[in-house]
PDB file of C-alpha atoms in Angstrom:
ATOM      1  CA  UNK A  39      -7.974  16.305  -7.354  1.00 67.00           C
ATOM      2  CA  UNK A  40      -6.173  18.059  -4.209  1.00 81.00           C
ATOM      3  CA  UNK A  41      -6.475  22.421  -4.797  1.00 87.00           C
ATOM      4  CA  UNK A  42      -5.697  24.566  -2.740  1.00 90.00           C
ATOM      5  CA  UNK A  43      -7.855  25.506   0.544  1.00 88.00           C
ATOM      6  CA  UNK A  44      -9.180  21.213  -0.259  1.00 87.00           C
ATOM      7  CA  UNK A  45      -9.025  19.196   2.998  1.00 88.00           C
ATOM      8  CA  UNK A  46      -7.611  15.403   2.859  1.00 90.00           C
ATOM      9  CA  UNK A  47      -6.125  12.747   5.418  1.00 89.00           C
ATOM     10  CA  UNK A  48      -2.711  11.526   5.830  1.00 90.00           C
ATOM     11  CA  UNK A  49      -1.625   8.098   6.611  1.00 85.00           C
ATOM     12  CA  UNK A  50       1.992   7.802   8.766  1.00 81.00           C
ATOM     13  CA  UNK A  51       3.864   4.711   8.945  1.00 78.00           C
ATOM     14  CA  UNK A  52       3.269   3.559  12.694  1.00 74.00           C
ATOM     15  CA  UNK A  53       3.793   0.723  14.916  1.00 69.00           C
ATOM     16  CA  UNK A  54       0.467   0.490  15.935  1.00 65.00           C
ATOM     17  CA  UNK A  55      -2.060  -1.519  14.443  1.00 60.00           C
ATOM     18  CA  UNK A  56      -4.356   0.729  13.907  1.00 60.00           C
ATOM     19  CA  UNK A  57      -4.682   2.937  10.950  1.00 65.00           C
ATOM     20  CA  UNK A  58      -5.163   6.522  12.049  1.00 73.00           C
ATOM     21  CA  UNK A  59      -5.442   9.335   9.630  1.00 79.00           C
ATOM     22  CA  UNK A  60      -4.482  12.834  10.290  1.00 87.00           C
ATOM     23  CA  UNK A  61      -6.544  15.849   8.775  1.00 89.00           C
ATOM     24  CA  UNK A  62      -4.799  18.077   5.978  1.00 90.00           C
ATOM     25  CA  UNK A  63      -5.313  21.127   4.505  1.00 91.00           C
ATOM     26  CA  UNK A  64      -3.864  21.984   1.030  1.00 93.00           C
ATOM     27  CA  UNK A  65      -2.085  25.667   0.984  1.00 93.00           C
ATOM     28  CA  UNK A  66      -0.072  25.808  -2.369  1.00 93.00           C
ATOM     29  CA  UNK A  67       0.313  23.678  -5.301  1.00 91.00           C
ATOM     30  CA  UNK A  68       1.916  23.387  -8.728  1.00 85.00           C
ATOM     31  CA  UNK A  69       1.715  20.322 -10.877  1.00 78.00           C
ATOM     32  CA  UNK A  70       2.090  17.467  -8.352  1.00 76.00           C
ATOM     33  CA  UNK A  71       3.978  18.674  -6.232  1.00 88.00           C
ATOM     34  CA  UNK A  72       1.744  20.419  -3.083  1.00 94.00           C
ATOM     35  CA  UNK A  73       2.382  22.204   0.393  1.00 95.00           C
ATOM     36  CA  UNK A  74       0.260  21.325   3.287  1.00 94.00           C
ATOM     37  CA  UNK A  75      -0.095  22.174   6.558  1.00 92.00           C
ATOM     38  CA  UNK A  76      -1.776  19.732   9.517  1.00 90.00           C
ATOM     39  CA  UNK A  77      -4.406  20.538  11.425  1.00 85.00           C
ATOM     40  CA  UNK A  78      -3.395  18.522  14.566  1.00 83.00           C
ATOM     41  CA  UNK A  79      -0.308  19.826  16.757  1.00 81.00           C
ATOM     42  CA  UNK A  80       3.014  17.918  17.039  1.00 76.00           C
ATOM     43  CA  UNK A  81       2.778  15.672  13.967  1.00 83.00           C
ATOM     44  CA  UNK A  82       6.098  12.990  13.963  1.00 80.00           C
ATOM     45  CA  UNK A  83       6.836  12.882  10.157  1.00 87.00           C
ATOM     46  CA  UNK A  84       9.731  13.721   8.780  1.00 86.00           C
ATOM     47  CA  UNK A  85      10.908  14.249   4.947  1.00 90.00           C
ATOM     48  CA  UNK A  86      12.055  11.509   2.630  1.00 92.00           C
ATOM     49  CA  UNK A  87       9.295   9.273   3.691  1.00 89.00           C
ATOM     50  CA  UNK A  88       6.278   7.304   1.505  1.00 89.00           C
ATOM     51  CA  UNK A  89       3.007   7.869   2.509  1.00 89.00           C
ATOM     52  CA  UNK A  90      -0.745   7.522   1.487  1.00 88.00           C
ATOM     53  CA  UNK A  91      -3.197  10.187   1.544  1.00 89.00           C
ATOM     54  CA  UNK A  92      -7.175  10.186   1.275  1.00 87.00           C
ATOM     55  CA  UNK A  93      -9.255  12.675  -0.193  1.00 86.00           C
ATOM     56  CA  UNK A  94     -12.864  12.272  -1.760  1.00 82.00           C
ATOM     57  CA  UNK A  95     -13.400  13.035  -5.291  1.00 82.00           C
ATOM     58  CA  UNK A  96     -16.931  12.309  -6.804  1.00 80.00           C
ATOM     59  CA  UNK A  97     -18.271  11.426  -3.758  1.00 74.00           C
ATOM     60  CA  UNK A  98     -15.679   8.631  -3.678  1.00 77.00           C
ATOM     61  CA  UNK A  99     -13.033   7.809  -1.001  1.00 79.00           C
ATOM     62  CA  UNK A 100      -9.855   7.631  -2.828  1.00 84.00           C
ATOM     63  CA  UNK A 101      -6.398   6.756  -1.710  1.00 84.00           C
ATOM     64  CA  UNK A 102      -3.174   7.777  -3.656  1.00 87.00           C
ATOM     65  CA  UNK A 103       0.916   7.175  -3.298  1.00 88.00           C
ATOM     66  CA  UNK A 104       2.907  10.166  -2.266  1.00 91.00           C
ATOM     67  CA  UNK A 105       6.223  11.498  -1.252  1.00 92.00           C
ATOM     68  CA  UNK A 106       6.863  13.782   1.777  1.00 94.00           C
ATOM     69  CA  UNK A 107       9.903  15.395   0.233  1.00 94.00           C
ATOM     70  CA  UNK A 108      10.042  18.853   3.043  1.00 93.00           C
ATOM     71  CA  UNK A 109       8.763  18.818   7.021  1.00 92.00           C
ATOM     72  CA  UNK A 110       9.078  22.139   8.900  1.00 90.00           C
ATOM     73  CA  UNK A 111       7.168  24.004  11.316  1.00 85.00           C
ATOM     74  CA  UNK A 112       4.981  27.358  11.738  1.00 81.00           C
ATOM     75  CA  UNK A 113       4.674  27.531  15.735  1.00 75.00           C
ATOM     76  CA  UNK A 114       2.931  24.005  16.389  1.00 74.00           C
ATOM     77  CA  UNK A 115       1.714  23.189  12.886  1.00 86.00           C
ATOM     78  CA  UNK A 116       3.630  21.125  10.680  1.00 91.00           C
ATOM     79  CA  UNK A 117       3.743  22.073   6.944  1.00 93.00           C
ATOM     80  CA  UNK A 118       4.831  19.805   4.383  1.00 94.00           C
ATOM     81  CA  UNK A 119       5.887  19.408   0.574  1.00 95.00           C
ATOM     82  CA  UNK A 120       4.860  16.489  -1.376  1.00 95.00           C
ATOM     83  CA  UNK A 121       4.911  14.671  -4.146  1.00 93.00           C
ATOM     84  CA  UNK A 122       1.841  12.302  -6.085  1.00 91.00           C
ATOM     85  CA  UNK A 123       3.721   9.176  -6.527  1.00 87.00           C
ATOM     86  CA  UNK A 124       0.881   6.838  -7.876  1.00 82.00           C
ATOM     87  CA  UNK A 125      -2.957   7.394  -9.403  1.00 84.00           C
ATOM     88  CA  UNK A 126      -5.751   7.030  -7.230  1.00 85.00           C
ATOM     89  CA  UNK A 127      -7.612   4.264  -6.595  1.00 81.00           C
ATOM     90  CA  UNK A 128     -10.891   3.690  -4.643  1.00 77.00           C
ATOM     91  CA  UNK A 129      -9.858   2.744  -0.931  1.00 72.00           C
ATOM     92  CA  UNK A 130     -13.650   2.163  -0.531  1.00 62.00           C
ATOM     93  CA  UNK A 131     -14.000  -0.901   1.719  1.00 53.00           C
ATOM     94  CA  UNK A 132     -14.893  -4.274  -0.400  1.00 47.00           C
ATOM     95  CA  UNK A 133     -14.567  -7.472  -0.024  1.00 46.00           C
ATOM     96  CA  UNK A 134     -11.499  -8.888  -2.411  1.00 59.00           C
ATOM     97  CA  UNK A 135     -11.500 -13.119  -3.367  1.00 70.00           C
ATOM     98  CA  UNK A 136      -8.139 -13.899  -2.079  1.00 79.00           C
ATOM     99  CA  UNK A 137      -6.301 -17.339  -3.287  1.00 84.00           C
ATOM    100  CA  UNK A 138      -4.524 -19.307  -1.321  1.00 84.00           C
ATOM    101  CA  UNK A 139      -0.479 -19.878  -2.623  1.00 88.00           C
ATOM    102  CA  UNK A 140       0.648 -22.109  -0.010  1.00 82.00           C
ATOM    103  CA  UNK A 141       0.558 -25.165  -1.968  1.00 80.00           C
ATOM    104  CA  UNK A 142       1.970 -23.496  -4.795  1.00 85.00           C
ATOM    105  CA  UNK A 143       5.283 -22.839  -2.893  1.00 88.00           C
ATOM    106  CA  UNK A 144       5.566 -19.350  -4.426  1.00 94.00           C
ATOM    107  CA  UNK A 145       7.915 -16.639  -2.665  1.00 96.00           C
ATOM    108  CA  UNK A 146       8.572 -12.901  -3.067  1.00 96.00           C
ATOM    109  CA  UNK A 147      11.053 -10.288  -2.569  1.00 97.00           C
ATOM    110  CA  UNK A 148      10.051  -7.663   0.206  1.00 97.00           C
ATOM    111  CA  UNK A 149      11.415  -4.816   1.061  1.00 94.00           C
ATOM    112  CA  UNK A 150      15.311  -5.703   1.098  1.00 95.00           C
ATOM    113  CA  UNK A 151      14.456  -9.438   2.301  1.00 96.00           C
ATOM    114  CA  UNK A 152      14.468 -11.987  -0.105  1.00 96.00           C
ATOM    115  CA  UNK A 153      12.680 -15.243  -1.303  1.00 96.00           C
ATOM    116  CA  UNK A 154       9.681 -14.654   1.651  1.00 97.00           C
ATOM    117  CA  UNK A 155       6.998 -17.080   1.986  1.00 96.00           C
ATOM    118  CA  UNK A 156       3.677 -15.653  -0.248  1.00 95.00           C
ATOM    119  CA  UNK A 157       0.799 -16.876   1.755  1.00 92.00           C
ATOM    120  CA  UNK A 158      -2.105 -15.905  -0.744  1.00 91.00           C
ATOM    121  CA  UNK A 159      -2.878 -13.292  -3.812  1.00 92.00           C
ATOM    122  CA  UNK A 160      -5.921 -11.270  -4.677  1.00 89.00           C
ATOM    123  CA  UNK A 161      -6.335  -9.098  -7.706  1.00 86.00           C
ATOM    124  CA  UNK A 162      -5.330  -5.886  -5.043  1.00 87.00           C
ATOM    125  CA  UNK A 163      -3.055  -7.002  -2.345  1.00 91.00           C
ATOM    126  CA  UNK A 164      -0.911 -10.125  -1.059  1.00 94.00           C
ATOM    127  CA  UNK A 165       0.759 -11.545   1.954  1.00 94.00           C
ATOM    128  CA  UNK A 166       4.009 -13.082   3.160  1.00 96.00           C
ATOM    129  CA  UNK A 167       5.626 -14.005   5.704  1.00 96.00           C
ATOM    130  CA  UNK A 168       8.781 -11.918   7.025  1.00 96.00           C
ATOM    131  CA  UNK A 169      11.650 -11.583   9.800  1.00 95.00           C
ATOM    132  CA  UNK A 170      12.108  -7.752   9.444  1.00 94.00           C
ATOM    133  CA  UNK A 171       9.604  -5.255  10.787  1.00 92.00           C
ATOM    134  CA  UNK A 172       7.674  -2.956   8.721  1.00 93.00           C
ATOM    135  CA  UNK A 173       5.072  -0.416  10.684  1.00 90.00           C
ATOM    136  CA  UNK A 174       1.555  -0.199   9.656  1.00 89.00           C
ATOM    137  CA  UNK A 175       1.607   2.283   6.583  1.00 88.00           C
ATOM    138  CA  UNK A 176       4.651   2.276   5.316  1.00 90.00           C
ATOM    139  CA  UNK A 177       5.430   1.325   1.985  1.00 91.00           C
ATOM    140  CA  UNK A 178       7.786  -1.259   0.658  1.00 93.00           C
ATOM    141  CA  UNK A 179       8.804  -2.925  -2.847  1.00 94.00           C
ATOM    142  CA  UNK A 180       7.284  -6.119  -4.050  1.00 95.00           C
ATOM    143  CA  UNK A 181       9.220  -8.199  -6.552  1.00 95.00           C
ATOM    144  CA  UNK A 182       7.985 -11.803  -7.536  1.00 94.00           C
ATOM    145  CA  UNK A 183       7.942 -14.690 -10.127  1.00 94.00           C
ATOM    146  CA  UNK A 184       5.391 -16.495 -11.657  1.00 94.00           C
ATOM    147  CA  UNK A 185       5.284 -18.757 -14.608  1.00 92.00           C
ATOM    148  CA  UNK A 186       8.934 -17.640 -15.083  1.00 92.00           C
ATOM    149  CA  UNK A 187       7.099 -13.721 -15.470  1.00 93.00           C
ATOM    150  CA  UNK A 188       8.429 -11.253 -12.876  1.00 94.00           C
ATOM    151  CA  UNK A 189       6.112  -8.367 -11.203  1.00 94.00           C
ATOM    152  CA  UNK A 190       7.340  -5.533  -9.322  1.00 94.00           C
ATOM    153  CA  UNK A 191       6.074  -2.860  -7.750  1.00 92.00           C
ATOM    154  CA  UNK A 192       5.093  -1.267  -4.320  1.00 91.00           C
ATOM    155  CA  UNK A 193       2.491  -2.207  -1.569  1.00 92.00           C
ATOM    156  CA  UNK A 194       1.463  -0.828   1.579  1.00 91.00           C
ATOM    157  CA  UNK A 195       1.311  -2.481   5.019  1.00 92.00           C
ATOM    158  CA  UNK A 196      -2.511  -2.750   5.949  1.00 88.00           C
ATOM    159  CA  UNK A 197      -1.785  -5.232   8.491  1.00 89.00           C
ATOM    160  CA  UNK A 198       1.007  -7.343  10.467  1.00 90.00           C
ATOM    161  CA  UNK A 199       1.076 -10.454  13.214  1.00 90.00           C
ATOM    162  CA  UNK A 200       3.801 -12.018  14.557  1.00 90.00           C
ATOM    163  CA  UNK A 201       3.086 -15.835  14.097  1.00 91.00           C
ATOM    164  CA  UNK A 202       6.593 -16.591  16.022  1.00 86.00           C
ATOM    165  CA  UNK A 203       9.915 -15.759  16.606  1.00 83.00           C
ATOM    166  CA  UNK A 204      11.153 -13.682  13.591  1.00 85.00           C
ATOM    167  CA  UNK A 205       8.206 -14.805  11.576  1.00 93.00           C
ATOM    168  CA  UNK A 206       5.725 -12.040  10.873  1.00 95.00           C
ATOM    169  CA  UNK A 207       2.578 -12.183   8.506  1.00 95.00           C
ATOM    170  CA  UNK A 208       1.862  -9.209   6.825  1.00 95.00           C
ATOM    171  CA  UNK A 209      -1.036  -8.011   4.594  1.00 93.00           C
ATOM    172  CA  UNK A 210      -0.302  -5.520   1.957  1.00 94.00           C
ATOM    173  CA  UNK A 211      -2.184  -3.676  -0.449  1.00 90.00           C
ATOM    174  CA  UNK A 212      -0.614  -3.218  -4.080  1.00 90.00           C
ATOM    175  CA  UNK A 213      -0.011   0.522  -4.873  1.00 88.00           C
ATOM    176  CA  UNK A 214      -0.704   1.821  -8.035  1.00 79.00           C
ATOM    177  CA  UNK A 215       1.906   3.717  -9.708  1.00 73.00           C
ATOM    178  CA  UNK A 216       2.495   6.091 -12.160  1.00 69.00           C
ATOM    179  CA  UNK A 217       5.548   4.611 -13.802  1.00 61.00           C
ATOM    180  CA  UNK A 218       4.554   2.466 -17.489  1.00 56.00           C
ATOM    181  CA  UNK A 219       7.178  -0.222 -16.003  1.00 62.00           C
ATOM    182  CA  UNK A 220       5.137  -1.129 -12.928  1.00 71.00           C
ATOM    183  CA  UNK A 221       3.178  -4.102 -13.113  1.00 89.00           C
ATOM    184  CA  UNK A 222       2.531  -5.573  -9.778  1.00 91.00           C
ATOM    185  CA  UNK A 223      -1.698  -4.672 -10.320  1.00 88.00           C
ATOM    186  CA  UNK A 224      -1.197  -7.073 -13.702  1.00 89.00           C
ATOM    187  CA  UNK A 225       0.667  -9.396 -11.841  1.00 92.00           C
ATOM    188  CA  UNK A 226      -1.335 -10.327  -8.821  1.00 92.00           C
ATOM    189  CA  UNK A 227      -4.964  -9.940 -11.507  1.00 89.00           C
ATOM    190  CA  UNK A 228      -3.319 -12.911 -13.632  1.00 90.00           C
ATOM    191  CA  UNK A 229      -1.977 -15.211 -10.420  1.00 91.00           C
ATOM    192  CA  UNK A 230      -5.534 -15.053  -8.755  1.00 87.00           C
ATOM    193  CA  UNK A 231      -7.109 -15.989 -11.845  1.00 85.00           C
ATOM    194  CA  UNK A 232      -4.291 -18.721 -13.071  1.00 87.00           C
ATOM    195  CA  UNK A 233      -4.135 -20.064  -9.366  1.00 86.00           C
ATOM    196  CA  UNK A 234      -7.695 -20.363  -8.891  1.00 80.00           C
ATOM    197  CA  UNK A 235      -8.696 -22.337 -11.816  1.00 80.00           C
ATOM    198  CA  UNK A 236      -5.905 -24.598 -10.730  1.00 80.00           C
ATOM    199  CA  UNK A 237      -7.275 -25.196  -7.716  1.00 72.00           C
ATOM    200  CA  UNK A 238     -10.358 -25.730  -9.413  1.00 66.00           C
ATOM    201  CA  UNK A 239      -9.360 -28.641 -11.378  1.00 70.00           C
ATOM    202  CA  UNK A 240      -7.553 -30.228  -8.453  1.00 66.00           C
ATOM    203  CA  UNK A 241     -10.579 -30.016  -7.081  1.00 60.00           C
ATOM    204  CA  UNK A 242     -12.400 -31.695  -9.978  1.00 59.00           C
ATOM    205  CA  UNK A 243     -10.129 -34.348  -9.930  1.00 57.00           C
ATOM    206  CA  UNK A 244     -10.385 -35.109  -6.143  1.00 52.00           C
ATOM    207  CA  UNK A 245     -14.150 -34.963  -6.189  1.00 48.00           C
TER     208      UNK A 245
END
């Protein structure tokens, strides 16, 4: 829970491939929608952009959705408004089973490309393979199909690699949201499962 005079970090979208996170400092808020001003000089963000901020609650590193909705700037400092866009969830490092998909010739919708190749699925995140570029941090939409079941929602770029010419692989985290209608989290839970005990039984069958 962000008050104000609470401290957090701010993740912007970048081209680099390192995640860097910028030190905050709450100074007004009302319902979710806060003001906050950096601590660093010369911040480039600008409003109408998704972003992911970090805060510790419980002696717990959390990371939640938000929306920079106003940038301006007192002398150096840049001040922003935001918005909460999705609950927080523990962005505690841990190690995640991830499922391969390859074989299982599955494909999603990301961003505003369609029908890209899904690599592999864990109950929190995914990859795919993509022509567009997408900086580190930034957030994007995630439709796909399973079992003739679609799941939508948003993810976050954790990590990208160009594997050739206008074929990037990029690893994204699932984002949970606030909105009922989202269910990406359900989505990706059920594939991992479903997908692994099929694997399972090929592998039964081979052996």
């Amino acid at each position: 829970m962000l008050d104000i005079g609470s401290s957090f970090f701010l993740q912007i979208p970048s081209k680099s491939k390192q995640r860097r996170l910028h030190p905050v400092e709450v100074v007004g808020c009302s319902a979710d929608t806060y003001t906050a001003k950096f601590e660093e000089d010369n911040i480039p963000l600008e409003a109408d952009q998704d972003v992911l901020i970090y805060f510790e609650e419980k002696r717990e590193f959390m990371q939640q959705a938000a929306h920079v909705s106003t940038s301006m700037h007192d002398e150096t400092k840049l001040i922003i408004e935001f918005q909460t866009t999705g609950d927080p969830v523990s962005a505690e490092s841990r190690q995640c089973y991830r499922v391969s998909t390859v074989m299982a010739d599955l494909a999603a919708d990301f961003g505003s490309e369609k029908n890209c190749p899904l690599l592999d699925v864990s109950c929190t995140g995914l990859a795919v393979i993509a022509a567009e570029a997408h900086d580190i941090g930034s957030l994007a939409d995630i439709k796909l199909t399973y079992e003739n079941r679609e799941y939508a929602g948003k993810s976050v770029v954790q990590s990208e690699r160009e594997l050739s010419k206008g074929r990037i692989r990029y690893g994204l985290l699932c984002v949970k949201e606030k909105q009922a209608t989202t269910n990406l989290m359900r989505g990706l839970e059920y594939m991992t499962v479903a997908l692994q005990r099929e694997q399972l039984r090929r592998l039964a069958v081979t052996g």
